[in-house]
Amino acid sequence: MRFKIFNKCIIGLVLYVISCYAVATEGLFLEGFGAISRGMGGTAASHYVGPASMMVNPATMGLSDTTGEVLLGFDLITTDISATNLGTGEKVSSSTHSHNRGPYVAPQIAFTSKVSNWTFGAGMFAQAGVGVEYGESSFLSRGDIGETGYAAGADTGLENASRLFILDIPLAASFKVNDDLSVGATLDAKWTGLNLDYLFGSKQLGSLIGDGRASGSLLGLVGTLPDPRGVHISVSKNKEVSSGVDGWGYSGRLGMAYKVTPKTNLGISYMFKSKMNDLKGNGTVTAVDGIVGNIPIEGQVRVLDFNSPAKLDVGVSHQFTDKFLVALDLSRVFWKDALKDIKVGFASDAGDVDLKLPQNAKDQTIVAIGASYAATQNLTLRAGYRQATQPFNDEGLLALIPAVLKRHATLGISYQVSKSGRFDAAYSRAFEHSMTNQSDFNTSSAVRSSIAQDNFVFGYTHSF
C-alpha cells in the first residue's frame, strides 16, 4: 500500500499537470498578448499590436511608426470553475480561500527600439496562469473504498487546489529587408511554477497499478496498510509567485511580415516547442487509511518534460479605410508532439516511484478574427472572436480540472492621453465549456468539470 501512496501521489501530480494544460484558457497560452491583440480576438500575426508583438510575430515590430516604445501593464484573470459528481449529484465550485489562486494578476512589460532597419526589443509576459480552490470539505476530499468511488468514503479534511503560472521573457529583433518585407526572431527564457493539493481515491490507484503504469523501489510496499482509502499529494507554497515545483527553460520564434498590397499584410510565425528543465520541489504525500489514519511522507517531486507545444500562426490584415482595420489569424498548436505522455517521479528516504501516463493529445486549430475602428483622433475601439478545437480527450482530465476553453469574445479600447502616451484596455469572455471524465485512471467516480473566464488586460504605452 505504500506503493499505492507514492504511486498515486505521482499520478496526482502527473494528472494535475495535465489539468494545468487544460485550464489555462486555450491550453498553455492566453488568448492574446497585450490589450491591442486581446481586444481584436487575439489576432497579431500580420499587424502591429505594440511591444507585445514580440509574443506572436516579432517581424511585425518593424511596422511601428515610432522609434521606440515602452509598455507597462498587467493581465487580470478571473475564473468560474466547478466540478460535479455525476454519481451523487454533488457539486463544488472554485473559490479564493487561499494560496493566491485568484483572481490572478500577471505582468506585461516590454520595450522596443529602432536602429536603422533593425528593431530590438525585450519583455516579460505571463504566457499562462490559472488555478482552482475547492477547499477541504467537498466530495473531492473524500477517500473512497474499492469500486464504490467518492460516495462511500469518509471525509479526510485534505485540500484540493491547484495553481499554474508560466512566465515568458523574450529577447526580440526584427529586420526590414525592404519596403514590403520584414523578418524577425526571439529567444525566450521561460519559467514554470506549479502548486498542487489533490486527493486520489483507491479506485484510481488500483487501476493504475493493474495497468503497470508505475515502477520503482516503493512498489514492494504495496498492501502494507489495512484499510486504504486514497493518497493525497501536496506540493504548494502560499506565495505570490513561488510554487511547490518550478523550473526554467527556453524557446524561440521566427516570423515574417509581407505587404501584399499597400493596404494588405500577410504574417507568418512559428514558435518552437520549449525545452524545460524538470520542475522540482519538496512535497508531502499522505496515505489515507480507514484504520491507521493519515500517514504523511516527505520527499521530492519531479515533473519531467513539461514543455509548451510548438505553434504556427498565419494571419492577414486589411486596412479598409484609414480608420477601419480587420485581421484574421489561423493557428495550429502541435500538442501531439508535446504531450504524448506525462512523466512524474517521487523520491524519499523510503524509496522512489516513477510514473508514465499516456495522454495522446491531438493537435489544435484556432481561428481568430478582429477589427479596430478609430472613432476619433484619440479614441480607438476594438472587437473580436476566436474559436478553438479541443486537443484533449475526456479521459485525460482530472476531476480537479475543467476543460480547455474553446470560444472567446473580446472588446478593447485605446485612448491617446498625450502625444507620447496611450492607455489600452481589453476584456475577453471565455464562454463556459464542460467535459466529463469517466476514466478509472483519473477519477474514482464520473465527474463533469466546467469552466468559464472573464479576463482583463490594462496597459500604458509610452512612445519616443
Tab-separated table of C-alpha atoms in Angstrom:
chain	number	residue	atom	x	y	z
A	1	MET	CA	0.000	0.000	0.000
A	2	ARG	CA	2.937	2.334	0.488
A	3	PHE	CA	3.426	1.841	-3.191
A	4	LYS	CA	-0.121	2.962	-3.597
A	5	ILE	CA	0.649	6.069	-1.681
A	6	PHE	CA	3.573	7.090	-3.782
A	7	ASN	CA	2.191	5.732	-6.991
A	8	LYS	CA	-0.955	7.661	-6.522
A	9	CYS	CA	0.923	10.704	-5.421
A	10	ILE	CA	2.837	10.625	-8.618
A	11	ILE	CA	-0.291	10.061	-10.540
A	12	GLY	CA	-1.747	13.010	-8.785
A	13	LEU	CA	0.970	15.312	-9.896
A	14	VAL	CA	1.081	13.914	-13.369
A	15	LEU	CA	-2.599	14.257	-13.877
A	16	TYR	CA	-2.554	17.625	-12.318
A	17	VAL	CA	-0.031	18.700	-14.865
A	18	ILE	CA	-2.464	17.584	-17.499
A	19	SER	CA	-5.111	19.539	-15.754
A	20	CYS	CA	-2.938	22.613	-15.885
A	21	TYR	CA	-2.643	22.263	-19.599
A	22	ALA	CA	-6.402	22.164	-19.719
A	23	VAL	CA	-7.148	25.124	-17.533
A	24	ALA	CA	-5.012	27.843	-18.990
A	25	THR	CA	-7.533	29.290	-21.447
A	26	GLU	CA	-6.525	27.610	-24.743
A	27	GLY	CA	-4.101	25.244	-23.093
A	28	LEU	CA	-0.758	26.821	-22.232
A	29	PHE	CA	-1.425	30.161	-23.935
A	30	LEU	CA	-3.524	33.175	-23.065
A	31	GLU	CA	-5.950	34.279	-25.768
A	32	GLY	CA	-3.825	37.187	-26.979
A	33	PHE	CA	-0.895	39.176	-25.576
A	34	GLY	CA	-1.284	42.880	-24.913
A	35	ALA	CA	-4.521	44.827	-24.862
A	36	ILE	CA	-4.494	45.606	-28.587
A	37	SER	CA	-4.281	41.963	-29.629
A	38	ARG	CA	-6.651	40.808	-26.899
A	39	GLY	CA	-9.274	43.364	-27.940
A	40	MET	CA	-9.073	42.055	-31.522
A	41	GLY	CA	-9.713	38.409	-30.692
A	42	GLY	CA	-6.043	37.636	-30.089
A	43	THR	CA	-5.010	38.387	-33.679
A	44	ALA	CA	-1.392	39.541	-34.000
A	45	ALA	CA	0.324	37.614	-36.817
A	46	SER	CA	0.073	40.293	-39.514
A	47	HIS	CA	-0.452	43.678	-37.836
A	48	TYR	CA	1.378	45.681	-35.178
A	49	VAL	CA	-0.078	45.316	-31.671
A	50	GLY	CA	2.504	47.352	-29.749
A	51	PRO	CA	5.545	45.913	-27.960
A	52	ALA	CA	3.511	42.739	-27.263
A	53	SER	CA	4.021	41.898	-30.965
A	54	MET	CA	7.174	40.036	-29.923
A	55	MET	CA	4.976	37.362	-28.255
A	56	VAL	CA	3.425	36.240	-31.575
A	57	ASN	CA	5.263	37.575	-34.641
A	58	PRO	CA	8.421	39.574	-33.905
A	59	ALA	CA	8.662	40.637	-37.557
A	60	THR	CA	5.706	42.990	-37.022
A	61	MET	CA	7.734	45.072	-34.558
A	62	GLY	CA	9.161	46.822	-37.606
A	63	LEU	CA	5.676	48.027	-38.603
A	64	SER	CA	5.641	50.618	-35.817
A	65	ASP	CA	5.748	54.299	-36.784
A	66	THR	CA	7.727	55.229	-33.665
A	67	THR	CA	11.427	54.924	-32.905
A	68	GLY	CA	10.681	53.097	-29.675
A	69	GLU	CA	8.012	52.201	-27.129
A	70	VAL	CA	7.747	51.112	-23.510
A	71	LEU	CA	4.780	49.033	-22.301
A	72	LEU	CA	3.755	48.686	-18.667
A	73	GLY	CA	0.646	46.656	-17.978
A	74	PHE	CA	-0.906	43.572	-16.464
A	75	ASP	CA	-3.389	40.740	-17.027
A	76	LEU	CA	-6.238	40.167	-14.577
A	77	ILE	CA	-7.612	36.627	-14.877
A	78	THR	CA	-10.830	35.547	-13.136
A	79	THR	CA	-12.407	32.111	-13.411
A	80	ASP	CA	-15.731	30.365	-12.820
A	81	ILE	CA	-14.896	26.694	-12.307
A	82	SER	CA	-16.949	23.816	-10.922
A	83	ALA	CA	-16.883	20.012	-10.651
A	84	THR	CA	-19.966	17.768	-10.399
A	85	ASN	CA	-20.035	14.164	-9.177
A	86	LEU	CA	-22.360	12.519	-11.692
A	87	GLY	CA	-22.937	9.594	-9.352
A	88	THR	CA	-24.288	11.598	-6.416
A	89	GLY	CA	-25.160	14.957	-7.984
A	90	GLU	CA	-22.825	16.810	-5.598
A	91	LYS	CA	-21.259	19.979	-6.979
A	92	VAL	CA	-18.346	22.096	-5.797
A	93	SER	CA	-17.307	25.498	-7.128
A	94	SER	CA	-13.856	27.017	-7.012
A	95	SER	CA	-13.378	29.908	-4.596
A	96	THR	CA	-10.471	32.079	-3.492
A	97	HIS	CA	-9.847	30.916	0.072
A	98	SER	CA	-6.063	30.663	-0.011
A	99	HIS	CA	-2.796	30.039	-1.836
A	100	ASN	CA	-3.215	33.054	-4.150
A	101	ARG	CA	-5.387	31.142	-6.586
A	102	GLY	CA	-7.351	34.032	-7.967
A	103	PRO	CA	-8.020	36.500	-9.274
A	104	TYR	CA	-4.642	36.238	-10.973
A	105	VAL	CA	-2.540	39.284	-11.737
A	106	ALA	CA	0.320	38.791	-14.201
A	107	PRO	CA	2.804	41.255	-15.719
A	108	GLN	CA	3.089	42.728	-19.208
A	109	ILE	CA	6.362	44.643	-19.503
A	110	ALA	CA	8.220	45.322	-22.756
A	111	PHE	CA	10.198	47.865	-24.751
A	112	THR	CA	11.246	48.241	-28.388
A	113	SER	CA	13.825	50.477	-30.068
A	114	LYS	CA	14.581	51.103	-33.760
A	115	VAL	CA	18.149	51.381	-35.041
A	116	SER	CA	18.218	51.947	-38.811
A	117	ASN	CA	16.406	48.960	-40.382
A	118	TRP	CA	16.556	46.979	-37.143
A	119	THR	CA	14.063	46.921	-34.279
A	120	PHE	CA	15.153	45.384	-30.988
A	121	GLY	CA	13.005	44.516	-28.006
A	122	ALA	CA	12.713	42.663	-24.735
A	123	GLY	CA	9.800	41.881	-22.452
A	124	MET	CA	8.226	39.846	-19.694
A	125	PHE	CA	4.740	38.378	-20.144
A	126	ALA	CA	2.532	35.806	-18.488
A	127	GLN	CA	2.123	33.026	-21.052
A	128	ALA	CA	-0.457	31.233	-18.893
A	129	GLY	CA	-1.788	31.372	-15.351
A	130	VAL	CA	-4.795	29.987	-13.538
A	131	GLY	CA	-5.863	27.571	-10.802
A	132	VAL	CA	-8.702	26.265	-8.661
A	133	GLU	CA	-9.589	26.173	-4.963
A	134	TYR	CA	-12.107	23.507	-3.932
A	135	GLY	CA	-11.313	23.607	-0.222
A	136	GLU	CA	-11.240	20.750	2.282
A	137	SER	CA	-14.844	19.548	2.593
A	138	SER	CA	-16.182	18.699	-0.879
A	139	PHE	CA	-16.645	15.217	-2.349
A	140	LEU	CA	-13.168	15.621	-3.860
A	141	SER	CA	-11.732	15.490	-0.314
A	142	ARG	CA	-13.454	12.186	0.409
A	143	GLY	CA	-11.418	8.986	0.356
A	144	ASP	CA	-13.077	6.035	-1.368
A	145	ILE	CA	-13.461	2.321	-0.788
A	146	GLY	CA	-12.627	-0.098	-3.581
A	147	GLU	CA	-15.037	0.197	-6.503
A	148	THR	CA	-17.571	2.437	-4.755
A	149	GLY	CA	-15.947	5.770	-5.569
A	150	TYR	CA	-16.461	9.112	-3.811
A	151	ALA	CA	-19.898	8.260	-2.448
A	152	ALA	CA	-18.798	5.676	0.127
A	153	GLY	CA	-15.649	7.223	1.561
A	154	ALA	CA	-15.085	9.306	4.672
A	155	ASP	CA	-14.113	12.983	4.719
A	156	THR	CA	-10.356	13.441	5.044
A	157	GLY	CA	-10.126	17.200	5.648
A	158	LEU	CA	-7.412	17.378	2.972
A	159	GLU	CA	-7.346	20.233	0.482
A	160	ASN	CA	-7.974	20.079	-3.265
A	161	ALA	CA	-6.460	23.028	-5.124
A	162	SER	CA	-4.016	23.959	-7.872
A	163	ARG	CA	-2.136	26.834	-9.466
A	164	LEU	CA	-0.083	27.124	-12.657
A	165	PHE	CA	1.996	30.096	-13.804
A	166	ILE	CA	4.216	30.318	-16.897
A	167	LEU	CA	6.403	33.384	-17.416
A	168	ASP	CA	7.858	34.179	-20.861
A	169	ILE	CA	10.859	36.545	-21.157
A	170	PRO	CA	11.591	37.207	-24.855
A	171	LEU	CA	14.608	38.940	-26.403
A	172	ALA	CA	13.462	40.029	-29.876
A	173	ALA	CA	14.798	41.502	-33.106
A	174	SER	CA	13.280	42.335	-36.483
A	175	PHE	CA	14.891	43.482	-39.708
A	176	LYS	CA	13.265	45.466	-42.524
A	177	VAL	CA	14.541	43.776	-45.689
A	178	ASN	CA	12.753	46.240	-47.981
A	179	ASP	CA	9.603	48.352	-48.015
A	180	ASP	CA	7.430	45.230	-48.237
A	181	LEU	CA	9.229	42.517	-46.251
A	182	SER	CA	10.318	42.252	-42.614
A	183	VAL	CA	11.672	39.247	-40.729
A	184	GLY	CA	12.114	38.684	-37.008
A	185	ALA	CA	13.109	36.262	-34.271
A	186	THR	CA	13.041	35.861	-30.494
A	187	LEU	CA	14.942	33.864	-27.919
A	188	ASP	CA	12.724	33.253	-24.897
A	189	ALA	CA	13.568	32.285	-21.336
A	190	LYS	CA	10.641	30.516	-19.658
A	191	TRP	CA	9.823	29.863	-16.010
A	192	THR	CA	7.061	27.495	-14.916
A	193	GLY	CA	5.690	27.233	-11.384
A	194	LEU	CA	3.135	24.696	-10.184
A	195	ASN	CA	1.166	24.271	-6.944
A	196	LEU	CA	-0.908	21.167	-6.272
A	197	ASP	CA	-3.074	19.757	-3.485
A	198	TYR	CA	-5.058	16.721	-4.605
A	199	LEU	CA	-6.609	13.555	-3.169
A	200	PHE	CA	-6.712	10.398	-5.250
A	201	GLY	CA	-9.058	7.567	-4.283
A	202	SER	CA	-8.044	3.913	-4.018
A	203	LYS	CA	-10.083	3.050	-7.134
A	204	GLN	CA	-7.861	5.269	-9.257
A	205	LEU	CA	-4.768	3.834	-7.653
A	206	GLY	CA	-5.879	0.255	-8.220
A	207	SER	CA	-6.484	0.933	-11.907
A	208	LEU	CA	-3.021	2.410	-12.355
A	209	ILE	CA	-1.320	-0.444	-10.528
A	210	GLY	CA	-3.260	-3.008	-12.517
A	211	ASP	CA	-2.193	-1.453	-15.815
A	212	GLY	CA	1.515	-1.432	-14.898
A	213	ARG	CA	1.921	2.327	-15.216
A	214	ALA	CA	4.297	2.682	-12.242
A	215	SER	CA	7.798	1.462	-11.349
A	216	GLY	CA	10.248	1.954	-8.502
A	217	SER	CA	11.501	0.568	-5.219
A	218	LEU	CA	8.351	1.579	-3.336
A	219	LEU	CA	6.295	-0.937	-5.267
A	220	GLY	CA	7.357	-3.634	-2.816
A	221	LEU	CA	5.442	-1.846	-0.049
A	222	VAL	CA	2.054	-2.458	-1.652
A	223	GLY	CA	-0.591	-3.730	0.683
A	224	THR	CA	1.017	-2.776	3.990
A	225	LEU	CA	-1.968	-0.681	5.117
A	226	PRO	CA	-5.076	-2.469	6.422
A	227	ASP	CA	-7.838	-0.220	5.014
A	228	PRO	CA	-6.538	2.125	2.266
A	229	ARG	CA	-8.880	4.947	1.193
A	230	GLY	CA	-6.648	7.098	-1.003
A	231	VAL	CA	-3.494	9.166	-1.341
A	232	HIS	CA	-3.126	12.946	-1.095
A	233	ILE	CA	-0.311	14.936	-2.630
A	234	SER	CA	0.624	18.453	-1.525
A	235	VAL	CA	3.251	20.401	-3.464
A	236	SER	CA	2.415	24.033	-2.711
A	237	LYS	CA	3.780	27.339	-1.480
A	238	ASN	CA	1.456	30.071	-0.277
A	239	LYS	CA	3.407	32.782	-2.111
A	240	GLU	CA	2.537	35.267	-4.845
A	241	VAL	CA	4.927	33.703	-7.354
A	242	SER	CA	6.932	30.927	-5.661
A	243	SER	CA	5.481	27.485	-6.330
A	244	GLY	CA	5.728	23.957	-4.989
A	245	VAL	CA	7.665	22.791	-8.040
A	246	ASP	CA	9.279	25.027	-10.630
A	247	GLY	CA	11.911	25.137	-13.343
A	248	TRP	CA	13.490	27.169	-16.151
A	249	GLY	CA	13.793	26.509	-19.854
A	250	TYR	CA	13.882	28.225	-23.226
A	251	SER	CA	12.129	28.536	-26.576
A	252	GLY	CA	12.106	30.880	-29.567
A	253	ARG	CA	10.173	32.214	-32.563
A	254	LEU	CA	10.731	33.049	-36.208
A	255	GLY	CA	8.470	35.441	-38.083
A	256	MET	CA	7.844	37.143	-41.395
A	257	ALA	CA	5.587	40.075	-42.363
A	258	TYR	CA	4.910	40.889	-46.007
A	259	LYS	CA	2.937	43.761	-47.524
A	260	VAL	CA	0.888	42.057	-50.254
A	261	THR	CA	-0.732	45.340	-51.304
A	262	PRO	CA	-0.427	48.847	-49.849
A	263	LYS	CA	-3.332	48.013	-47.520
A	264	THR	CA	-2.985	44.243	-47.008
A	265	ASN	CA	-0.400	42.495	-44.823
A	266	LEU	CA	0.446	38.807	-44.571
A	267	GLY	CA	2.186	37.434	-41.494
A	268	ILE	CA	3.614	34.020	-40.639
A	269	SER	CA	5.324	32.995	-37.391
A	270	TYR	CA	6.470	29.763	-35.781
A	271	MET	CA	7.169	29.208	-32.089
A	272	PHE	CA	9.376	26.229	-31.260
A	273	LYS	CA	8.453	23.681	-28.610
A	274	SER	CA	10.048	24.722	-25.342
A	275	LYS	CA	12.924	22.844	-23.723
A	276	MET	CA	12.267	22.881	-19.984
A	277	ASN	CA	14.351	21.543	-17.134
A	278	ASP	CA	12.498	19.216	-14.786
A	279	LEU	CA	10.149	21.015	-12.397
A	280	LYS	CA	11.388	20.170	-8.905
A	281	GLY	CA	10.282	20.825	-5.354
A	282	ASN	CA	9.626	19.332	-1.952
A	283	GLY	CA	6.257	17.735	-1.368
A	284	THR	CA	4.208	15.684	1.055
A	285	VAL	CA	2.366	12.501	0.188
A	286	THR	CA	-0.266	11.436	2.705
A	287	ALA	CA	-1.676	7.918	2.729
A	288	VAL	CA	-5.293	7.874	3.911
A	289	ASP	CA	-6.274	4.687	5.781
A	290	GLY	CA	-9.614	3.945	7.409
A	291	ILE	CA	-7.972	2.321	10.439
A	292	VAL	CA	-4.488	3.829	10.816
A	293	GLY	CA	-5.459	7.361	9.742
A	294	ASN	CA	-3.345	9.773	7.716
A	295	ILE	CA	0.325	8.893	7.157
A	296	PRO	CA	2.415	11.772	5.685
A	297	ILE	CA	5.712	11.128	3.893
A	298	GLU	CA	8.120	13.919	2.884
A	299	GLY	CA	10.121	13.797	-0.327
A	300	GLN	CA	10.964	15.475	-3.633
A	301	VAL	CA	8.689	15.638	-6.655
A	302	ARG	CA	9.909	15.925	-10.254
A	303	VAL	CA	7.776	16.735	-13.283
A	304	LEU	CA	9.660	15.734	-16.433
A	305	ASP	CA	9.361	17.184	-19.951
A	306	PHE	CA	6.750	19.795	-19.034
A	307	ASN	CA	7.035	21.647	-22.344
A	308	SER	CA	4.897	24.180	-24.170
A	309	PRO	CA	3.965	22.872	-27.643
A	310	ALA	CA	5.166	24.354	-30.927
A	311	LYS	CA	2.751	26.793	-32.559
A	312	LEU	CA	2.264	28.077	-36.114
A	313	ASP	CA	0.418	31.372	-36.740
A	314	VAL	CA	-0.668	32.618	-40.163
A	315	GLY	CA	-2.531	35.915	-40.443
A	316	VAL	CA	-3.784	38.500	-42.880
A	317	SER	CA	-4.933	42.046	-42.148
A	318	HIS	CA	-6.562	44.630	-44.398
A	319	GLN	CA	-6.908	48.393	-43.861
A	320	PHE	CA	-10.320	49.013	-45.447
A	321	THR	CA	-10.163	52.733	-44.636
A	322	ASP	CA	-7.825	54.980	-42.685
A	323	LYS	CA	-9.973	54.233	-39.639
A	324	PHE	CA	-11.084	50.608	-40.107
A	325	LEU	CA	-8.790	47.543	-39.871
A	326	VAL	CA	-9.779	43.851	-39.984
A	327	ALA	CA	-7.430	40.940	-39.143
A	328	LEU	CA	-7.793	37.172	-39.437
A	329	ASP	CA	-5.433	34.615	-37.841
A	330	LEU	CA	-5.270	30.856	-38.222
A	331	SER	CA	-3.163	28.980	-35.656
A	332	ARG	CA	-2.079	25.370	-35.283
A	333	VAL	CA	-0.832	24.168	-31.880
A	334	PHE	CA	1.180	20.946	-32.051
A	335	TRP	CA	0.046	19.225	-28.862
A	336	LYS	CA	0.527	15.727	-30.296
A	337	ASP	CA	4.307	16.050	-30.195
A	338	ALA	CA	4.419	17.813	-26.819
A	339	LEU	CA	2.025	15.705	-24.758
A	340	LYS	CA	2.166	12.027	-25.600
A	341	ASP	CA	2.994	11.089	-22.009
A	342	ILE	CA	3.209	12.758	-18.632
A	343	LYS	CA	6.214	11.639	-16.602
A	344	VAL	CA	6.487	12.279	-12.875
A	345	GLY	CA	8.787	10.984	-10.178
A	346	PHE	CA	8.700	10.981	-6.385
A	347	ALA	CA	11.760	10.214	-4.241
A	348	SER	CA	12.083	9.910	-0.465
A	349	ASP	CA	14.197	8.132	2.136
A	350	ALA	CA	11.716	5.259	1.906
A	351	GLY	CA	12.267	4.776	-1.825
A	352	ASP	CA	11.083	6.064	-5.181
A	353	VAL	CA	8.316	5.712	-7.738
A	354	ASP	CA	8.165	6.764	-11.407
A	355	LEU	CA	5.005	7.099	-13.439
A	356	LYS	CA	4.484	7.377	-17.190
A	357	LEU	CA	0.921	8.258	-18.085
A	358	PRO	CA	-0.187	8.298	-21.755
A	359	GLN	CA	-2.241	11.300	-22.892
A	360	ASN	CA	-2.192	11.205	-26.698
A	361	ALA	CA	-3.282	14.829	-27.116
A	362	LYS	CA	-4.380	15.976	-30.559
A	363	ASP	CA	-3.116	18.994	-32.478
A	364	GLN	CA	-5.320	22.051	-32.052
A	365	THR	CA	-6.649	24.569	-34.586
A	366	ILE	CA	-7.605	28.125	-33.610
A	367	VAL	CA	-9.365	30.688	-35.791
A	368	ALA	CA	-9.469	34.345	-34.688
A	369	ILE	CA	-10.937	37.465	-36.244
A	370	GLY	CA	-10.686	41.036	-35.012
A	371	ALA	CA	-11.428	44.596	-36.037
A	372	SER	CA	-10.415	48.066	-34.897
A	373	TYR	CA	-12.055	51.412	-35.587
A	374	ALA	CA	-10.528	54.824	-34.938
A	375	ALA	CA	-13.623	56.607	-33.665
A	376	THR	CA	-11.773	59.886	-33.049
A	377	GLN	CA	-8.220	61.130	-33.249
A	378	ASN	CA	-7.621	59.897	-29.693
A	379	LEU	CA	-10.086	57.002	-29.294
A	380	THR	CA	-9.870	53.549	-30.944
A	381	LEU	CA	-12.436	50.786	-30.424
A	382	ARG	CA	-11.835	47.060	-30.967
A	383	ALA	CA	-13.762	43.777	-31.025
A	384	GLY	CA	-13.009	40.158	-31.892
A	385	TYR	CA	-13.871	36.484	-31.643
A	386	ARG	CA	-11.805	33.282	-31.566
A	387	GLN	CA	-12.702	29.603	-31.579
A	388	ALA	CA	-10.502	26.568	-30.963
A	389	THR	CA	-10.772	22.827	-31.296
A	390	GLN	CA	-10.377	20.604	-28.216
A	391	PRO	CA	-6.923	18.922	-28.059
A	392	PHE	CA	-7.719	16.663	-25.089
A	393	ASN	CA	-9.869	13.590	-24.638
A	394	ASP	CA	-12.383	13.493	-21.796
A	395	GLU	CA	-10.449	10.619	-20.195
A	396	GLY	CA	-7.289	12.731	-19.987
A	397	LEU	CA	-8.601	15.227	-17.432
A	398	LEU	CA	-8.726	15.128	-13.650
A	399	ALA	CA	-11.830	15.731	-11.593
A	400	LEU	CA	-9.929	18.710	-10.198
A	401	ILE	CA	-9.538	20.437	-13.544
A	402	PRO	CA	-12.021	21.598	-16.188
A	403	ALA	CA	-11.781	21.546	-19.955
A	404	VAL	CA	-9.834	23.667	-22.390
A	405	LEU	CA	-11.847	26.733	-23.291
A	406	LYS	CA	-12.900	26.892	-26.934
A	407	ARG	CA	-14.759	30.180	-27.569
A	408	HIS	CA	-13.760	33.755	-26.685
A	409	ALA	CA	-15.419	37.079	-27.456
A	410	THR	CA	-13.356	40.224	-26.897
A	411	LEU	CA	-13.662	44.008	-26.656
A	412	GLY	CA	-10.954	46.652	-26.434
A	413	ILE	CA	-10.266	50.364	-26.266
A	414	SER	CA	-7.295	52.699	-26.644
A	415	TYR	CA	-7.117	56.339	-25.656
A	416	GLN	CA	-4.272	58.676	-26.583
A	417	VAL	CA	-3.786	60.638	-23.370
A	418	SER	CA	-0.869	62.701	-24.759
A	419	LYS	CA	1.339	62.932	-27.813
A	420	SER	CA	3.548	60.152	-26.481
A	421	GLY	CA	1.250	58.313	-24.045
A	422	ARG	CA	-1.555	55.822	-24.731
A	423	PHE	CA	-3.820	53.840	-22.414
A	424	ASP	CA	-5.047	50.436	-23.657
A	425	ALA	CA	-7.591	48.065	-22.124
A	426	ALA	CA	-9.316	44.880	-23.251
A	427	TYR	CA	-11.831	42.349	-21.970
A	428	SER	CA	-12.325	38.764	-23.098
A	429	ARG	CA	-15.167	36.449	-22.187
A	430	ALA	CA	-14.414	32.730	-22.396
A	431	PHE	CA	-17.770	31.007	-22.748
A	432	GLU	CA	-18.488	28.037	-20.498
A	433	HIS	CA	-17.248	24.666	-21.642
A	434	SER	CA	-17.596	21.274	-19.948
A	435	MET	CA	-16.058	17.824	-20.252
A	436	THR	CA	-16.853	14.567	-18.461
A	437	ASN	CA	-14.140	12.229	-17.230
A	438	GLN	CA	-15.035	8.605	-16.553
A	439	SER	CA	-11.563	7.063	-16.796
A	440	ASP	CA	-10.611	4.940	-13.783
A	441	PHE	CA	-7.037	6.196	-14.130
A	442	ASN	CA	-8.067	9.799	-13.459
A	443	THR	CA	-11.156	9.700	-11.285
A	444	SER	CA	-12.891	7.489	-8.727
A	445	SER	CA	-16.336	8.448	-9.988
A	446	ALA	CA	-17.561	10.079	-13.197
A	447	VAL	CA	-17.051	13.833	-12.865
A	448	ARG	CA	-18.130	16.702	-15.100
A	449	SER	CA	-15.822	19.730	-14.967
A	450	SER	CA	-16.876	23.158	-16.257
A	451	ILE	CA	-15.028	26.420	-16.726
A	452	ALA	CA	-15.693	29.962	-17.898
A	453	GLN	CA	-13.422	33.005	-17.629
A	454	ASP	CA	-13.503	36.783	-17.604
A	455	ASN	CA	-10.049	38.161	-18.418
A	456	PHE	CA	-8.886	41.777	-18.494
A	457	VAL	CA	-5.764	43.497	-19.798
A	458	PHE	CA	-4.645	47.008	-18.882
A	459	GLY	CA	-1.584	48.762	-20.215
A	460	TYR	CA	0.132	52.117	-20.703
A	461	THR	CA	2.459	52.632	-23.676
A	462	HIS	CA	4.968	55.469	-23.912
A	463	SER	CA	6.355	56.245	-27.378
A	464	PHE	CA	9.571	58.086	-28.148
